[in-house]
mmCIF file of C-alpha atoms and ligand atoms in Angstrom:
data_model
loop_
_atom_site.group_PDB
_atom_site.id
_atom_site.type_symbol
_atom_site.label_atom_id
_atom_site.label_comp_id
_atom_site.label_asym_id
_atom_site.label_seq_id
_atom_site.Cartn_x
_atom_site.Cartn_y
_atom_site.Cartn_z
ATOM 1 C CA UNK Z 1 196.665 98.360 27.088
ATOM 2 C CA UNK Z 2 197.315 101.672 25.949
ATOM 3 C CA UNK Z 3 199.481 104.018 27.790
ATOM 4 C CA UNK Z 4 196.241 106.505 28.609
ATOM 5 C CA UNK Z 5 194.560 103.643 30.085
ATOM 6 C CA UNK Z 6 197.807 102.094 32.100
ATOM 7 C CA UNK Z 7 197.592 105.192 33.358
ATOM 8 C CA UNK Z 8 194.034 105.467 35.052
ATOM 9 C CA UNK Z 9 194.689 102.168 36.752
ATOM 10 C CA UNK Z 10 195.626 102.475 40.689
ATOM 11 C CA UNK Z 11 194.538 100.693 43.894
ATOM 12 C CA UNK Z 12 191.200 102.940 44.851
ATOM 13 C CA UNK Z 13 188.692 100.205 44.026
ATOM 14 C CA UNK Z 14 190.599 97.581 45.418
ATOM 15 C CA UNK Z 15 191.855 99.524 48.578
ATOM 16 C CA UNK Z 16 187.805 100.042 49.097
ATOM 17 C CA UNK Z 17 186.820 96.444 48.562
ATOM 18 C CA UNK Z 18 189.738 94.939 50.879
ATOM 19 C CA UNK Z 19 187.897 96.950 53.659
ATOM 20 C CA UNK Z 20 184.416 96.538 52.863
ATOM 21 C CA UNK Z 21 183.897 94.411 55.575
ATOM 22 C CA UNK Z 22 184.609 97.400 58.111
ATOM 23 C CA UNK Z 23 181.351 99.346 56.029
ATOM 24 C CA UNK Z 24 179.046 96.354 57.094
ATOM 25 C CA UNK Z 25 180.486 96.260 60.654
ATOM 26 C CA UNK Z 26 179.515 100.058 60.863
ATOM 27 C CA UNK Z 27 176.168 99.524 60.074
ATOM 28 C CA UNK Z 28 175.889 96.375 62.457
ATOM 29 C CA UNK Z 29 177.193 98.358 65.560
ATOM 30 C CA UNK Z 30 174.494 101.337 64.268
ATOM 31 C CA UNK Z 31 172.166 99.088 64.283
ATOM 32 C CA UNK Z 32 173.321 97.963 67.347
ATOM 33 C CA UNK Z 33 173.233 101.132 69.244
ATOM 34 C CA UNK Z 34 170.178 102.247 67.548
ATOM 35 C CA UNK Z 35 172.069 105.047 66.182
ATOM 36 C CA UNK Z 36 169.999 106.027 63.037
ATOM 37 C CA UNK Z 37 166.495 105.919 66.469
ATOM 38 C CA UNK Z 38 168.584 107.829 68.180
ATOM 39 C CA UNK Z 39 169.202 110.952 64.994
ATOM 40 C CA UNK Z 40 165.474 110.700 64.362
ATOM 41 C CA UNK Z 41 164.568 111.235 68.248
ATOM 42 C CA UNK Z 42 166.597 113.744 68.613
ATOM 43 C CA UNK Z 43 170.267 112.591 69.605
ATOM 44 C CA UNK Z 44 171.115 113.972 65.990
ATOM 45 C CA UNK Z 45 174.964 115.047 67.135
ATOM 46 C CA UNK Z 46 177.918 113.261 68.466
ATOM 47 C CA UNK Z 47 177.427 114.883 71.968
ATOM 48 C CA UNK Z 48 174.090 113.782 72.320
ATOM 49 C CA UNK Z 49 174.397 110.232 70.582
ATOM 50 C CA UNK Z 50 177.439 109.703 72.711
ATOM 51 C CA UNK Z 51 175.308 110.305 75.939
ATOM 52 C CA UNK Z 52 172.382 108.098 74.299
ATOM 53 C CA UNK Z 53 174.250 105.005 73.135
ATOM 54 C CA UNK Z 54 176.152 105.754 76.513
ATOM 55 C CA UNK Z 55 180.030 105.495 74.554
ATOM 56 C CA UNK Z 56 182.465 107.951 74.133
ATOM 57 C CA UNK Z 57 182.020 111.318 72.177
ATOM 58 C CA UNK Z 58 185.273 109.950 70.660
ATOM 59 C CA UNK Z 59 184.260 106.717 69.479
ATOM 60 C CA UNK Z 60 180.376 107.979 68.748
ATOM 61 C CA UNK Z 61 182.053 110.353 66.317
ATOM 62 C CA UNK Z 62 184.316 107.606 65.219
ATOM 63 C CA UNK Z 63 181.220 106.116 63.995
ATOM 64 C CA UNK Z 64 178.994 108.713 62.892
ATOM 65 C CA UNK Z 65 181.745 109.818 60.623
ATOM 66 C CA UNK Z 66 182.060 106.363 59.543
ATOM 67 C CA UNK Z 67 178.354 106.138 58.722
ATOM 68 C CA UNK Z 68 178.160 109.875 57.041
ATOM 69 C CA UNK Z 69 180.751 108.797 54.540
ATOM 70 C CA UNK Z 70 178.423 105.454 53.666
ATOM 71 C CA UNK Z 71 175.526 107.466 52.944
ATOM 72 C CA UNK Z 72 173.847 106.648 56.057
ATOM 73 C CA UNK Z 73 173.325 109.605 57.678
ATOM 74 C CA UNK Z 74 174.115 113.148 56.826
ATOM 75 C CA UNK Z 75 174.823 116.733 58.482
ATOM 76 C CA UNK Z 76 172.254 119.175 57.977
ATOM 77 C CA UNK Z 77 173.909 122.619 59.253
ATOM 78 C CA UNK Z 78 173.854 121.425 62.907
ATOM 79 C CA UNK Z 79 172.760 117.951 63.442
ATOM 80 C CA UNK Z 80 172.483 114.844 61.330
ATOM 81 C CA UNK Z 81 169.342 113.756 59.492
ATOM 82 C CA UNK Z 82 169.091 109.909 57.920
ATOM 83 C CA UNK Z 83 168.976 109.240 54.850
ATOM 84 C CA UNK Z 84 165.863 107.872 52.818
ATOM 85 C CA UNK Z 85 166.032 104.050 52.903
ATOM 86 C CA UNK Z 86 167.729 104.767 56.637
ATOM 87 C CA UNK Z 87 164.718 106.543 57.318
ATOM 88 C CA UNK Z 88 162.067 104.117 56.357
ATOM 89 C CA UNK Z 89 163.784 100.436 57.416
ATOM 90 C CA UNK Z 90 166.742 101.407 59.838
ATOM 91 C CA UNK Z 91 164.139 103.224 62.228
ATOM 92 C CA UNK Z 92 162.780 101.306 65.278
ATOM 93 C CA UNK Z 93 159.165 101.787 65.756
ATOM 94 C CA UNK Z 94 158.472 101.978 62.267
ATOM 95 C CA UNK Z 95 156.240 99.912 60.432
ATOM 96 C CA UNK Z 96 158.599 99.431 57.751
ATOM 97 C CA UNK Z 97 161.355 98.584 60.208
ATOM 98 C CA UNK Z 98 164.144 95.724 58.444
ATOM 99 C CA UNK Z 99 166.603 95.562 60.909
ATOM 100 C CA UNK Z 100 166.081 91.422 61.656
ATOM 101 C CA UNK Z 101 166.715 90.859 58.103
ATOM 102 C CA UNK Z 102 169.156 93.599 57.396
ATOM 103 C CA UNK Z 103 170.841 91.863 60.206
ATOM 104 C CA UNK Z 104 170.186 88.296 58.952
ATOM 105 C CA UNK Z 105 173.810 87.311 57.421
ATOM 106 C CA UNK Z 106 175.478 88.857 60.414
ATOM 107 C CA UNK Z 107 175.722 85.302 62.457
ATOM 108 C CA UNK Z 108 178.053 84.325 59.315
ATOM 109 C CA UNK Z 109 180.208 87.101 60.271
ATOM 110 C CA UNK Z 110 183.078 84.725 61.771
ATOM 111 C CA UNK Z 111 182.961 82.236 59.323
ATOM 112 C CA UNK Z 112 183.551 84.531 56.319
ATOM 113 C CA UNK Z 113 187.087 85.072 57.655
ATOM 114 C CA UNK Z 114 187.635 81.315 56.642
ATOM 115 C CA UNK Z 115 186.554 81.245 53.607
ATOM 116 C CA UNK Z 116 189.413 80.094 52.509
ATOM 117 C CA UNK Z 117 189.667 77.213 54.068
ATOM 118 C CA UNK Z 118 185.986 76.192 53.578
ATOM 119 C CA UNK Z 119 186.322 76.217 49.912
ATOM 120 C CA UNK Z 120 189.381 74.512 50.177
ATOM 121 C CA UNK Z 121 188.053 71.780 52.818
ATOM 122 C CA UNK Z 122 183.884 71.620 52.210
ATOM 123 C CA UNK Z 123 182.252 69.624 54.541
ATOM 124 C CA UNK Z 124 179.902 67.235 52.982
ATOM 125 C CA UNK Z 125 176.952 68.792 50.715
ATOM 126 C CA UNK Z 126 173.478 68.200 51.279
ATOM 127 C CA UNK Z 127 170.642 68.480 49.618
ATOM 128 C CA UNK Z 128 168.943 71.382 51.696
ATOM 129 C CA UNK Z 129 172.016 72.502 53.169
ATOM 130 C CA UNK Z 130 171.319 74.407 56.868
ATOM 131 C CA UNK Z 131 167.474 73.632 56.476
ATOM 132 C CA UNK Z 132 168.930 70.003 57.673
ATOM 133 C CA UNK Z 133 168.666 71.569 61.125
ATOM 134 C CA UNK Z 134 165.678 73.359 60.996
ATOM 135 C CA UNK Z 135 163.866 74.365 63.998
ATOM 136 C CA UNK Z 136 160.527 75.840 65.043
ATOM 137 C CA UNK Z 137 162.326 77.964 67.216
ATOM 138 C CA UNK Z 138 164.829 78.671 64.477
ATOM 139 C CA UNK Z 139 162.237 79.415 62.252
ATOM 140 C CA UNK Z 140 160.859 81.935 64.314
ATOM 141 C CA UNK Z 141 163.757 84.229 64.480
ATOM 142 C CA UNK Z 142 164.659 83.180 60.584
ATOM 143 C CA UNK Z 143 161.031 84.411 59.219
ATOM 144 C CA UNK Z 144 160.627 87.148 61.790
ATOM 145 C CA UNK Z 145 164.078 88.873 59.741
ATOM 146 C CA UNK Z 146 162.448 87.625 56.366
ATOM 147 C CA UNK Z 147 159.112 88.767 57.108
ATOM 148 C CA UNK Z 148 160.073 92.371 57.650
ATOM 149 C CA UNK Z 149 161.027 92.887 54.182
ATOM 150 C CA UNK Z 150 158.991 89.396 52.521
ATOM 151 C CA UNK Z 151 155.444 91.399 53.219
ATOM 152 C CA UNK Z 152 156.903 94.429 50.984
ATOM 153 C CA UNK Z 153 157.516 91.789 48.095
ATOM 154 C CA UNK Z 154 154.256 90.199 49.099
ATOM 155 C CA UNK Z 155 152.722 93.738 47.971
ATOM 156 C CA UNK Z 156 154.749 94.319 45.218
ATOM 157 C CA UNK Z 157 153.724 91.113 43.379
ATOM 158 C CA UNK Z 158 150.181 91.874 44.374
ATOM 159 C CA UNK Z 159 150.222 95.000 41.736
ATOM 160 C CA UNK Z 160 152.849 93.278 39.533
ATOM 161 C CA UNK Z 161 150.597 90.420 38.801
ATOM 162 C CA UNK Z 162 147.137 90.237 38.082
ATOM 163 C CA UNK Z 163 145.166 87.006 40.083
ATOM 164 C CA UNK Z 164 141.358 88.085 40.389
ATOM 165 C CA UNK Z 165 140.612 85.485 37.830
ATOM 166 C CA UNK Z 166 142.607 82.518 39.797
ATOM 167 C CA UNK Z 167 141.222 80.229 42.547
ATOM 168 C CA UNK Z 168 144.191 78.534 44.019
ATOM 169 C CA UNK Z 169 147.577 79.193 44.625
ATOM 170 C CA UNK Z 170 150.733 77.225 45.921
ATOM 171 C CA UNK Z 171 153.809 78.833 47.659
ATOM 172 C CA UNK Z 172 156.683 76.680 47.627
ATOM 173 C CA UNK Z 173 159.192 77.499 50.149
ATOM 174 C CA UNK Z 174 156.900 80.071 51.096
ATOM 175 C CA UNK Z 175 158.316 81.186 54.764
ATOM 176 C CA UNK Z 176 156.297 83.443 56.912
ATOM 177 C CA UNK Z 177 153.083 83.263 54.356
ATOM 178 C CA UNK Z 178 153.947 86.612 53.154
ATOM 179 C CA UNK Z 179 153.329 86.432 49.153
ATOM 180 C CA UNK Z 180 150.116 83.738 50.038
ATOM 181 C CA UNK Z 181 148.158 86.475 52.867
ATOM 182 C CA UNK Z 182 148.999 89.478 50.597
ATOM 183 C CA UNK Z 183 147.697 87.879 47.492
ATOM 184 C CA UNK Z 184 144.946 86.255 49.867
ATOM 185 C CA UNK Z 185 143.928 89.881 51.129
ATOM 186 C CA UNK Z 186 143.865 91.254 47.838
ATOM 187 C CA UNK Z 187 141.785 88.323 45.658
ATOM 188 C CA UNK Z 188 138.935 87.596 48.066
ATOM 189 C CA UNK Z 189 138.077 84.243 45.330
ATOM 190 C CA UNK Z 190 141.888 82.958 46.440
ATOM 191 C CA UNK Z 191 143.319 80.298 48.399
ATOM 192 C CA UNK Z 192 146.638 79.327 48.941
ATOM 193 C CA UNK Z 193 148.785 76.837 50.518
ATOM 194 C CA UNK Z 194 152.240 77.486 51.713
ATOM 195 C CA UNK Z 195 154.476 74.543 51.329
ATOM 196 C CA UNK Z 196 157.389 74.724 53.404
ATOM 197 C CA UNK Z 197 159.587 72.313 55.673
ATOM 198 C CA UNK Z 198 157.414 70.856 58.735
ATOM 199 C CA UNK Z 199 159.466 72.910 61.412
ATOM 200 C CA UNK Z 200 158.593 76.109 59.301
ATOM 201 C CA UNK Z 201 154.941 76.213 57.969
ATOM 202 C CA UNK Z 202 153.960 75.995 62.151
ATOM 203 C CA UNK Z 203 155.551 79.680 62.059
ATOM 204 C CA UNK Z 204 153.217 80.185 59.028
ATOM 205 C CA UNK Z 205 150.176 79.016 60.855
ATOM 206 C CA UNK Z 206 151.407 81.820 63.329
ATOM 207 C CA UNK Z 207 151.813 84.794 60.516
ATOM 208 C CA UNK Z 208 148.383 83.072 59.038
ATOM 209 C CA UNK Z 209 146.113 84.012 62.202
ATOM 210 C CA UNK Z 210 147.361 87.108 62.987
ATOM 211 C CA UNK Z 211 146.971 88.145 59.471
ATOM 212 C CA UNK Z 212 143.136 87.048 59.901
ATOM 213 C CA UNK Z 213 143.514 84.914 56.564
ATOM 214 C CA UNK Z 214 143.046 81.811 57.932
ATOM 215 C CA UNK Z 215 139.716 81.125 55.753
ATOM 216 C CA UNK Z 216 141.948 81.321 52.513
ATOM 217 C CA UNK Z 217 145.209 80.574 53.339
ATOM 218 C CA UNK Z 218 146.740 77.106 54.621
ATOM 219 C CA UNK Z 219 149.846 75.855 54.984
ATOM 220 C CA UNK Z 220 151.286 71.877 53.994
ATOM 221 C CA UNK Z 221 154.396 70.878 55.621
ATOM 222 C CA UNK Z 222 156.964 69.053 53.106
ATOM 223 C CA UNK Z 223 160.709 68.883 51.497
ATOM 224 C CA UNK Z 224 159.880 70.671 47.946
ATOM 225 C CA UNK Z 225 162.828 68.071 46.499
ATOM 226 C CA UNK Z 226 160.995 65.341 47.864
ATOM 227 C CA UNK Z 227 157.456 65.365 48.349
ATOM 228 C CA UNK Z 228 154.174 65.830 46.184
ATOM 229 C CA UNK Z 229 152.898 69.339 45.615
ATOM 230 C CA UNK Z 230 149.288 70.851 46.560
ATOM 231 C CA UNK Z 231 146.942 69.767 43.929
ATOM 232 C CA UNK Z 232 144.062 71.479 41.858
ATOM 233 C CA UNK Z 233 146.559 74.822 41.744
ATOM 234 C CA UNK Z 234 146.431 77.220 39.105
ATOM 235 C CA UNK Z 235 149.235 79.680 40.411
ATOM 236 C CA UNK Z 236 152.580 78.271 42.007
ATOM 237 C CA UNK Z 237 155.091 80.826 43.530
ATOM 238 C CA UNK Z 238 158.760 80.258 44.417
ATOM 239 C CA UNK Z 239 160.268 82.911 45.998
ATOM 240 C CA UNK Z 240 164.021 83.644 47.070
ATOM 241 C CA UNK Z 241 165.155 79.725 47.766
ATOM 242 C CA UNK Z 242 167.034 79.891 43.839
ATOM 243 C CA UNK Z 243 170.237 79.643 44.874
ATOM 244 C CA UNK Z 244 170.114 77.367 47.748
ATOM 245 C CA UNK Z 245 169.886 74.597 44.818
ATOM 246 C CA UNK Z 246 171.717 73.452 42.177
ATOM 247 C CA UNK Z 247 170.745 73.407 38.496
ATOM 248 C CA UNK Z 248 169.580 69.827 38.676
ATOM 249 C CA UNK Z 249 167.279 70.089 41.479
ATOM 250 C CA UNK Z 250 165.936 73.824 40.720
ATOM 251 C CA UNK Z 251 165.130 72.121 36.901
ATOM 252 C CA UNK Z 252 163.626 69.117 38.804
ATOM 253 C CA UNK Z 253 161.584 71.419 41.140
ATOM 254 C CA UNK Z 254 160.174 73.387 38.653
ATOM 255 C CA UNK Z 255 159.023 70.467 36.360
ATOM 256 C CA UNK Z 256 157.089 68.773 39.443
ATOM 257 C CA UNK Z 257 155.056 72.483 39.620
ATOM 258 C CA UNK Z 258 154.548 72.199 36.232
ATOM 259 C CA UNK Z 259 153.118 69.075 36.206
ATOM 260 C CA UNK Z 260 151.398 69.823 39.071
ATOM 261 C CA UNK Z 261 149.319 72.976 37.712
ATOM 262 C CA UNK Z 262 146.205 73.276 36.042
ATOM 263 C CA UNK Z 263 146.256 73.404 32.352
ATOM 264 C CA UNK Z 264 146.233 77.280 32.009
ATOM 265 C CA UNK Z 265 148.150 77.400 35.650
ATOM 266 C CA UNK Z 266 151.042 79.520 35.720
ATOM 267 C CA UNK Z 267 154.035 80.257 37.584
ATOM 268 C CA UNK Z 268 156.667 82.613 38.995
ATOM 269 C CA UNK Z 269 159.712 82.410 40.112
ATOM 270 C CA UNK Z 270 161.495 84.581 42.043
ATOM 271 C CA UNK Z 271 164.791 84.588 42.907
ATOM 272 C CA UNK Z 272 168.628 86.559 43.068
ATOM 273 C CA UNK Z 273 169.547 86.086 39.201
ATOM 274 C CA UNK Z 274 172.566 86.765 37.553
ATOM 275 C CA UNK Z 275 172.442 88.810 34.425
ATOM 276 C CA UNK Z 276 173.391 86.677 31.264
ATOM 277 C CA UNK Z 277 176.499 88.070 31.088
ATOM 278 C CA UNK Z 278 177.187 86.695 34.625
ATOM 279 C CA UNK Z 279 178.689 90.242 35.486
ATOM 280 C CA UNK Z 280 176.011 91.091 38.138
ATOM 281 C CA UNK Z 281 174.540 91.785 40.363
ATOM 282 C CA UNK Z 282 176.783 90.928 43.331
ATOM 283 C CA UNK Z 283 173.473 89.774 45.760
ATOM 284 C CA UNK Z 284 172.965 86.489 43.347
ATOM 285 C CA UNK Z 285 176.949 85.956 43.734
ATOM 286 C CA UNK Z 286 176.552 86.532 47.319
ATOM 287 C CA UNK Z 287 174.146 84.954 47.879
ATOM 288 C CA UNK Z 288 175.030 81.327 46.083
ATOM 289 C CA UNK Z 289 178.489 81.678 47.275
ATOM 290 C CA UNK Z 290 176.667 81.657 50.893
ATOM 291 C CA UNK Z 291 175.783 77.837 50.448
ATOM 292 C CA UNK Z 292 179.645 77.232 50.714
ATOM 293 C CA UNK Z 293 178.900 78.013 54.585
ATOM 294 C CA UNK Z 294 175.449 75.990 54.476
ATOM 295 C CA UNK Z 295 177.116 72.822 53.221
ATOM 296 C CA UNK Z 296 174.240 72.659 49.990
ATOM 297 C CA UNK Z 297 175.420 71.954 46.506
ATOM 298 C CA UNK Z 298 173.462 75.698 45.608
ATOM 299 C CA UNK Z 299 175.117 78.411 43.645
ATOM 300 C CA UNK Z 300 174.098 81.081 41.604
ATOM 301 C CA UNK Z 301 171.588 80.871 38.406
ATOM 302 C CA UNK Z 302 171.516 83.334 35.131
ATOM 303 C CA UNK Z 303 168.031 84.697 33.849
ATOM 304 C CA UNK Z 304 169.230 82.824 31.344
ATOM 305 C CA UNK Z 305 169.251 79.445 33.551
ATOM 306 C CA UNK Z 306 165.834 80.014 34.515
ATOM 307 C CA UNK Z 307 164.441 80.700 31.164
ATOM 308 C CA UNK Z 308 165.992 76.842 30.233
ATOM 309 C CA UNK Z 309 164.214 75.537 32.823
ATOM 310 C CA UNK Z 310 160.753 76.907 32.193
ATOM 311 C CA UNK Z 311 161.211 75.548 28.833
ATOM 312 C CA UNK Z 312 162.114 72.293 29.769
ATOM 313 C CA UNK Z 313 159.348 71.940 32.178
ATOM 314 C CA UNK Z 314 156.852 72.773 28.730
ATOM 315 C CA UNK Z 315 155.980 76.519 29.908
ATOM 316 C CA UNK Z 316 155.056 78.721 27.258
ATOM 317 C CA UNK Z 317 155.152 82.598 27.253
ATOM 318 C CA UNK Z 318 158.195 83.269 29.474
ATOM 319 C CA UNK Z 319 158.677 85.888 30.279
ATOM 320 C CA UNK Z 320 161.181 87.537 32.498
ATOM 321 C CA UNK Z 321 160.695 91.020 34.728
ATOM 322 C CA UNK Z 322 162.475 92.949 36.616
ATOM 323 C CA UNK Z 323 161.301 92.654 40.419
ATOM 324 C CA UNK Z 324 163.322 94.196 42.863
ATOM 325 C CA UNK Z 325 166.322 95.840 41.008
ATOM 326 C CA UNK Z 326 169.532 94.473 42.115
ATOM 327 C CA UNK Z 327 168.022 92.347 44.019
ATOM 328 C CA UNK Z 328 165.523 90.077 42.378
ATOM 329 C CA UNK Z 329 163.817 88.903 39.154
ATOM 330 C CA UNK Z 330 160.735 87.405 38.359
ATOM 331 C CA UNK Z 331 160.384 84.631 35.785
ATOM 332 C CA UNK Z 332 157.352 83.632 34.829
ATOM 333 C CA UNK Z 333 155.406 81.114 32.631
ATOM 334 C CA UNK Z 334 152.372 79.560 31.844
ATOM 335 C CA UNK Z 335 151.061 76.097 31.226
ATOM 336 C CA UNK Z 336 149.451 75.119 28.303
ATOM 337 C CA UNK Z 337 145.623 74.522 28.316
HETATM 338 C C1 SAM H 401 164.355 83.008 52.215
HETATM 339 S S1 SAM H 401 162.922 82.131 52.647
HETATM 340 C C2 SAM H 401 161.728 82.844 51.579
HETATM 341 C C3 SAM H 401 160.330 82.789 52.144
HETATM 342 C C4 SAM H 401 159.245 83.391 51.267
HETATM 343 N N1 SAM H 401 159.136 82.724 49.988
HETATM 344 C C5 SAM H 401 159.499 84.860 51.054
HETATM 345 O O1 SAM H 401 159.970 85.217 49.969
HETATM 346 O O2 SAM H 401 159.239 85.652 51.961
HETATM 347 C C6 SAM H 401 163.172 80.531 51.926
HETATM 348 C C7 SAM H 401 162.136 79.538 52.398
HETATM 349 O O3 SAM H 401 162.227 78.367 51.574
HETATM 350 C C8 SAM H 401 162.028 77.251 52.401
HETATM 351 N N2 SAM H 401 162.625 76.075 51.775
HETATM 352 C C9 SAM H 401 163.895 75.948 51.370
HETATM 353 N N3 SAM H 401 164.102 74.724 50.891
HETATM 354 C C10 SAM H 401 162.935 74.051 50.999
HETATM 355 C C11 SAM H 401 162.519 72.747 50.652
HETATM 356 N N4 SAM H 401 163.376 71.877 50.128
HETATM 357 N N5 SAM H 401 161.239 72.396 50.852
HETATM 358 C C12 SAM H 401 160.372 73.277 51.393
HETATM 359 N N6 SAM H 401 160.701 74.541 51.740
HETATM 360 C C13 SAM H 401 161.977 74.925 51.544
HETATM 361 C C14 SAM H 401 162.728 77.615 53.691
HETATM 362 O O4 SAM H 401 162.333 76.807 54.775
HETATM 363 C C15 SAM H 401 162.320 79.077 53.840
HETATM 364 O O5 SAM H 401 161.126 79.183 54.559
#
């Protein structure tokens, strides 16, 4: 190392990332106290916040200070406004409102601090991990936090991808319904079937009505590592279960879709991918070191990874797109006619 660089070297970064975890706690006890409501109704100060969220002006500017120096909310010459993405998901009332999934990780919260141990002392892996103790109830609370954010994605691969000229559609691990009822909405010729776990797709039946789509859209209850797929498809989605699974099974998974298409069918996957240099981004590293807690033999998978196994399956024209920046990618491929 040269001396110039030696010399930019010093314990900012790392000072910032040992305390992370005191960033997300901020935004958990917002959330909490309905802080960022609270600046958009009107309790935009520490005096009136403090008297809202019924705490101490010390300890509501504690946190407001906290949250201005995250980017979460900001002063504007007497009072704090929210910022954007604040604005639009961290708002209750609002149509866009995120807070169940933005939430989602936070039961984890205690077991994080033994990570340690856990990677040291695993319990057994399973094949699908937490889904082992799946519940209707469960799945309720789980999709209600997915759903908030899923129907955005649901809308975004609507104008991403082009399916007036399809007729049927499966949706593996497809949750709440949310890709299936916006595509369903949007391509009046389409049906779709949501294949989830048995404890789940009664949840989807649930999104299904009240989305009025019931004509189009159905659901099939079923373990996507172990049972047959919908037939007479020509569109399969798979979106954000990738790192829940290991190479093996994701490579298996994909190979039953493909033989279960339509000549012509095609599909897309979308998942938390890790660039091909493996550098980023962090959510895919989050999120497959997560199935240390779930007990699953998941982890993360490259854009690279994914390409393999669309090839494998016998795809041809993969592509790969960005979908949600940071977040997640879209890989997609079609099968020959
Ligand atoms: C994070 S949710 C995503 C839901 C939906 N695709 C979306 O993007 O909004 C993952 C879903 O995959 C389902 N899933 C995971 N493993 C599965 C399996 N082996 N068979 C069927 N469904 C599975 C889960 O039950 C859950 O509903």
């Amino acid at each position: 190392m040269t001396e110039k660089a030696k010399s930019k070297v010093d314990t900012v970064r790392l000072q910032n990332m040992s305390r992370a975890f005191i960033e997300s706690a901020s935004m958990f006890a917002a959330i909490d106290l309905e802080l960022f409501t609270a600046v958009e109704n009107g309790s935009n100060t520490v005096e009136k916040f403090a008297v809202h969220a019924e705490i101490s002006e010390v300890n509501a500017e504690r946190l407001m200070t906290m949250c201005a120096t995250a980017g979460l909310i900001s002063w504007a010459d007497d009072h704090y406004i929210n910022a954007d993405d604040v604005q639009r998901f961290l708002v209750k009332g609002e149509k866009s409102y995120a807070g169940p999934w933005l939430t989602f990780t936070r039961p984890g919260w205690s077991n994080w601090g033994n990570l340690t141990e856990k990677l040291k002392n695993p319990d057994e892996a399973t094949v699908i991990g937490s889904y082992e103790t799946m519940t209707v109830d469960y799945a309720r609370t789980y999709h209600e936090a997915t759903s908030s954010i899923g129907f955005g994605a649901g809308r975004r691969f609507n104008k991403q991808v082009d399916l007036s000229r399809r007729t049927k559609m499966m949706d593996l691990g497809g949750g709440s319904g949310a890709y299936s009822i916006v595509a369903a909405q949007n391509n009046p010729n389409l049906s779709a079937v949501v294949f989830d776990l048995p404890p789940v797709v009664v949840v989807t039946q649930d999104f299904i009505e009240k989305n009025g789509v019931a004509d189009q859209v159905s659901t099939q209850g079923g373990d996507f590592t172990k049972n047959d797929f919908p037939q007479n498809c020509d569109v399969a989605v798979m979106a954000s279960n990738l790192p829940q699974y290991n190479r093996e099974i994701i490579n298996q998974v994909i190979q039953k879709a493909f033989d279960a298409l339509l000549p012509g069918g095609e599909m897309h996957l979308i998942g938390e991918m890790l660039d091909d240099d493996r550098k980023g981004p962090m959510d895919a590293a989050i999120w497959g070191l997560m199935e240390v807690m779930s007990n699953s033999t998941g982890l993360a998978h490259s854009r690279k990874d994914c390409v393999q196994y669309f090839k494998q399956a016998g795809f041809e024209k993969i592509e790969v797109h960005e979908f949600i920046p940071d977040i997640l990618v879209r890989v997609t491929g079609a099968k020959p006619k």
